[in-house]
XYZ file of C-alpha atoms in Angstrom:
302
model
C 75.350 99.757 89.158
C 73.399 96.700 87.949
C 70.493 95.421 90.052
C 70.630 91.597 89.942
C 67.719 89.426 88.832
C 69.388 85.987 88.847
C 72.146 86.299 91.429
C 73.697 83.066 92.682
C 77.110 81.497 93.134
C 78.647 81.346 89.660
C 80.215 77.934 89.188
C 82.266 79.201 86.216
C 84.106 81.827 88.255
C 84.619 79.684 91.354
C 87.483 77.789 89.675
C 89.893 80.648 90.460
C 87.900 83.000 92.692
C 88.699 81.406 96.040
C 86.610 83.958 97.950
C 83.363 82.371 96.769
C 81.665 80.007 99.211
C 78.581 77.846 99.081
C 76.242 79.247 101.696
C 73.630 76.472 101.651
C 70.854 78.759 100.383
C 68.578 78.136 97.415
C 68.818 80.365 94.336
C 65.587 82.243 95.030
C 66.661 83.117 98.561
C 70.149 84.106 97.419
C 68.763 86.417 94.744
C 66.252 87.977 97.141
C 68.925 88.676 99.765
C 71.302 90.064 97.151
C 68.605 92.439 95.906
C 67.944 93.649 99.456
C 71.660 94.256 100.033
C 71.947 95.997 96.656
C 69.011 98.322 97.340
C 70.329 99.262 100.783
C 73.799 99.900 99.362
C 72.371 102.224 96.701
C 70.404 104.021 99.431
C 73.576 104.572 101.490
C 75.359 106.036 98.462
C 72.476 108.287 97.429
C 71.985 109.588 100.979
C 75.595 110.807 100.798
C 74.784 112.601 97.560
C 76.523 110.164 95.239
C 74.975 110.115 91.753
C 74.054 106.450 91.195
C 72.747 105.186 87.852
C 70.905 101.916 88.503
C 70.178 99.591 85.575
C 68.300 96.316 85.977
C 69.886 93.103 84.754
C 68.172 91.388 81.827
C 66.292 88.298 83.073
C 66.688 86.742 79.616
C 70.386 86.213 80.301
C 71.944 83.717 82.689
C 74.261 86.303 84.242
C 74.633 85.575 87.979
C 77.553 88.035 88.305
C 75.949 90.998 86.527
C 76.053 92.817 89.865
C 79.810 93.361 89.209
C 79.801 95.592 86.079
C 83.281 97.051 86.587
C 84.781 93.856 85.137
C 83.447 94.382 81.614
C 83.450 98.167 81.193
C 85.415 101.275 82.189
C 84.574 104.943 81.568
C 87.223 107.618 81.017
C 87.587 111.393 81.182
C 88.111 111.880 77.435
C 84.895 110.072 76.528
C 86.533 106.707 75.854
C 84.909 103.465 77.005
C 86.842 100.221 77.442
C 85.194 96.829 76.896
C 87.035 93.863 78.359
C 87.495 90.112 77.746
C 85.938 87.968 80.465
C 87.211 84.646 81.819
C 83.793 83.075 82.463
C 81.728 82.414 79.343
C 78.445 83.211 81.089
C 79.783 86.619 82.142
C 80.246 87.758 78.537
C 76.498 88.302 78.190
C 76.818 91.102 80.758
C 78.195 93.339 77.995
C 74.938 94.929 76.808
C 75.108 97.842 74.317
C 71.874 99.296 75.674
C 73.632 99.961 78.991
C 75.933 102.415 77.211
C 72.843 104.017 75.666
C 71.410 104.494 79.155
C 74.661 106.060 80.369
C 74.442 108.574 77.525
C 70.767 109.185 78.298
C 71.834 110.031 81.857
C 73.798 113.007 80.549
C 77.237 111.636 79.715
C 79.161 111.725 76.451
C 80.737 108.644 74.847
C 83.182 109.473 72.043
C 84.991 106.219 71.398
C 84.784 102.538 72.338
C 88.019 100.564 72.686
C 87.115 96.894 72.475
C 89.472 94.200 73.790
C 86.876 91.419 73.779
C 88.357 89.665 70.728
C 91.099 88.375 73.044
C 88.560 85.857 74.376
C 89.113 83.869 71.158
C 92.734 83.404 72.275
C 91.751 82.625 75.888
C 93.337 85.872 77.061
C 91.586 88.032 79.638
C 91.755 91.430 81.327
C 88.728 92.008 83.524
C 88.380 95.776 83.595
C 88.910 97.609 86.840
C 88.892 94.293 88.644
C 92.225 93.459 87.021
C 93.297 97.105 86.808
C 93.436 99.449 89.780
C 93.754 102.835 88.114
C 95.402 105.925 89.529
C 93.669 108.265 87.103
C 95.513 111.377 88.307
C 99.025 109.969 87.953
C 98.098 107.746 84.971
C 99.254 104.476 86.488
C 97.620 101.071 86.112
C 98.366 98.675 88.977
C 97.862 95.069 87.929
C 98.335 91.752 89.731
C 98.835 89.150 87.021
C 96.495 86.150 87.157
C 94.448 83.929 84.826
C 92.153 86.964 84.531
C 94.857 89.578 83.963
C 97.104 88.971 80.950
C 100.316 91.005 80.812
C 100.223 91.646 77.042
C 96.655 92.929 77.267
C 97.656 95.137 80.180
C 100.437 96.672 78.084
C 98.003 97.175 75.199
C 95.567 98.944 77.537
C 98.338 101.179 78.873
C 99.405 102.145 75.359
C 95.822 102.920 74.302
C 94.889 104.891 77.416
C 98.348 106.352 78.146
C 98.948 104.744 81.526
C 102.181 103.481 83.068
C 101.886 99.805 84.092
C 102.869 98.711 87.607
C 103.016 94.924 87.386
C 103.259 92.328 90.158
C 101.727 89.070 91.351
C 99.592 88.937 94.492
C 98.914 85.669 96.297
C 96.527 84.237 98.822
C 96.890 81.065 100.859
C 94.430 78.359 99.787
C 94.779 74.925 101.431
C 98.357 75.847 102.434
C 99.250 76.777 98.832
C 100.100 80.245 97.556
C 97.795 80.895 94.608
C 97.327 84.096 92.562
C 94.594 86.456 93.729
C 92.097 86.622 90.884
C 91.574 90.419 90.826
C 93.892 93.259 91.805
C 91.043 95.251 93.331
C 90.582 92.601 96.024
C 93.966 93.375 97.567
C 94.331 97.106 96.933
C 92.364 100.302 96.459
C 93.657 103.767 95.582
C 92.301 107.098 96.748
C 93.462 110.546 95.707
C 95.911 110.892 98.599
C 96.205 107.363 100.027
C 96.245 103.682 99.106
C 95.002 100.650 101.022
C 97.068 97.636 100.009
C 97.889 94.130 101.225
C 101.668 94.202 100.949
C 102.066 90.741 102.470
C 100.221 89.247 99.488
C 103.130 90.263 97.213
C 105.718 87.559 97.838
C 108.426 89.028 95.579
C 110.274 91.692 97.578
C 111.322 93.659 94.492
C 107.764 93.808 93.217
C 106.529 94.869 96.643
C 109.155 97.613 96.917
C 108.402 98.825 93.394
C 104.682 99.131 94.150
C 105.312 101.023 97.403
C 107.769 103.352 95.669
C 105.245 104.226 92.972
C 102.585 105.023 95.559
C 104.885 107.072 97.804
C 106.473 108.936 94.892
C 102.963 110.049 93.946
C 102.433 111.420 97.446
C 100.079 108.723 98.714
C 99.989 107.461 102.278
C 100.280 103.660 102.143
C 97.930 101.940 104.599
C 98.810 98.254 104.832
C 96.183 95.581 105.465
C 96.602 91.881 106.250
C 95.635 88.829 104.233
C 92.928 88.093 106.794
C 91.501 91.567 106.199
C 91.599 90.905 102.443
C 89.505 87.802 103.142
C 86.952 90.226 104.599
C 87.190 92.378 101.424
C 89.034 95.220 103.135
C 91.037 95.824 99.949
C 87.884 96.153 97.848
C 87.320 99.896 98.224
C 86.482 102.776 95.883
C 86.662 106.515 96.465
C 83.614 108.415 95.221
C 82.320 111.994 95.240
C 79.113 112.984 97.043
C 77.173 116.150 97.769
C 79.245 119.313 97.874
C 82.195 117.552 96.204
C 82.815 115.624 99.438
C 85.013 112.532 99.101
C 84.057 109.146 100.525
C 85.758 105.759 100.537
C 83.181 103.015 100.039
C 83.456 99.471 101.391
C 81.328 96.686 102.849
C 80.441 96.447 106.518
C 82.516 93.265 106.770
C 85.520 95.171 105.438
C 84.923 98.051 107.848
C 84.581 95.737 110.862
C 87.860 94.002 109.969
C 89.851 97.249 110.100
C 91.733 98.292 113.223
C 91.049 101.605 114.952
C 94.405 102.890 113.735
C 93.618 101.974 110.113
C 90.212 103.665 110.328
C 91.786 106.800 111.820
C 94.394 106.917 109.052
C 91.759 106.483 106.322
C 89.463 109.109 107.854
C 92.294 111.672 107.733
C 91.796 111.556 103.966
C 88.026 111.123 103.578
C 84.877 109.822 105.254
C 83.944 106.132 105.173
C 80.689 104.707 103.809
C 79.856 101.034 104.343
C 76.904 98.710 103.875
C 76.157 95.043 104.618
C 76.926 92.915 101.544
C 77.252 89.515 103.223
C 75.285 87.421 100.699
C 76.906 89.112 97.705
C 80.379 88.645 99.173
C 79.854 85.027 100.234
C 78.317 83.718 97.009
C 79.766 86.193 94.514
C 83.302 86.502 95.864
C 83.210 90.250 95.222
C 82.292 93.284 97.269
C 81.515 97.002 97.256
C 84.107 98.184 94.781
C 83.218 95.437 92.271
C 79.590 96.611 92.291
C 80.427 100.130 91.094
C 81.544 101.006 87.563
C 82.695 104.575 88.142
C 81.769 107.091 85.444
C 84.452 109.654 84.531
C 82.894 110.541 81.162
C 82.420 114.205 80.243
C 78.951 115.626 80.682
C 77.041 116.051 77.440
C 76.105 119.609 76.437
């Protein structure tokens, strides 16, 4: 997780991230509130026994979205690391080699780096586990195509990492128009035995059926959420492991409050829920709890 030093609304991402809003706060106040929310979120995770590696953003860079590291990097069980092409020019500075050094210094082994960032020269993008929702057990990569998720790059990723692509387009209603949701992980999250997904955002019935079939064939309970719940970041969840190998699903407090009692009961059959207030980060950044965590599956170094 990256502690922000210059958090604010990023004007370069707002062109197709329709969840960002101007909150009428100055930059200093926005950054201060974001840091408070970040610190409390880390505390919630650590109190559950989750191993959290916190790295400070570099104040030399103008990187208002550095708090969302999962868009530029992914870590894999075999020691591979993926580096991804970013839509916003000012987000590309978030890719700092010294962060990988710090991951290794924390006891993890990096064997190989697979770098897709050259696609930026062709204006092609695939923003990490924002664009890709990975079922790491069943080796499937769920991807909602958008200006930030190119199909050819998705296929290349799947060939390199040996995943099966599950491709669709997810939409949200903006000023009465159906526009592509910018990141897959806003409208769906996958746990080991369940998936939370906004089925009504997938307008094509065949694509919707195909996605549901993949999830059910892999033995997952499908818990549907509404577009209004997506607007409260209820799709932006990540399952993590805490003390004693206990599983948790992590989300924001806004996401949790938007869920119905039945949805909460169904989720809690699979694992406990952790949530924390991320209001400033969600409002200005247009991302939430899952976006703030770049999960580390790397092997432990000897």
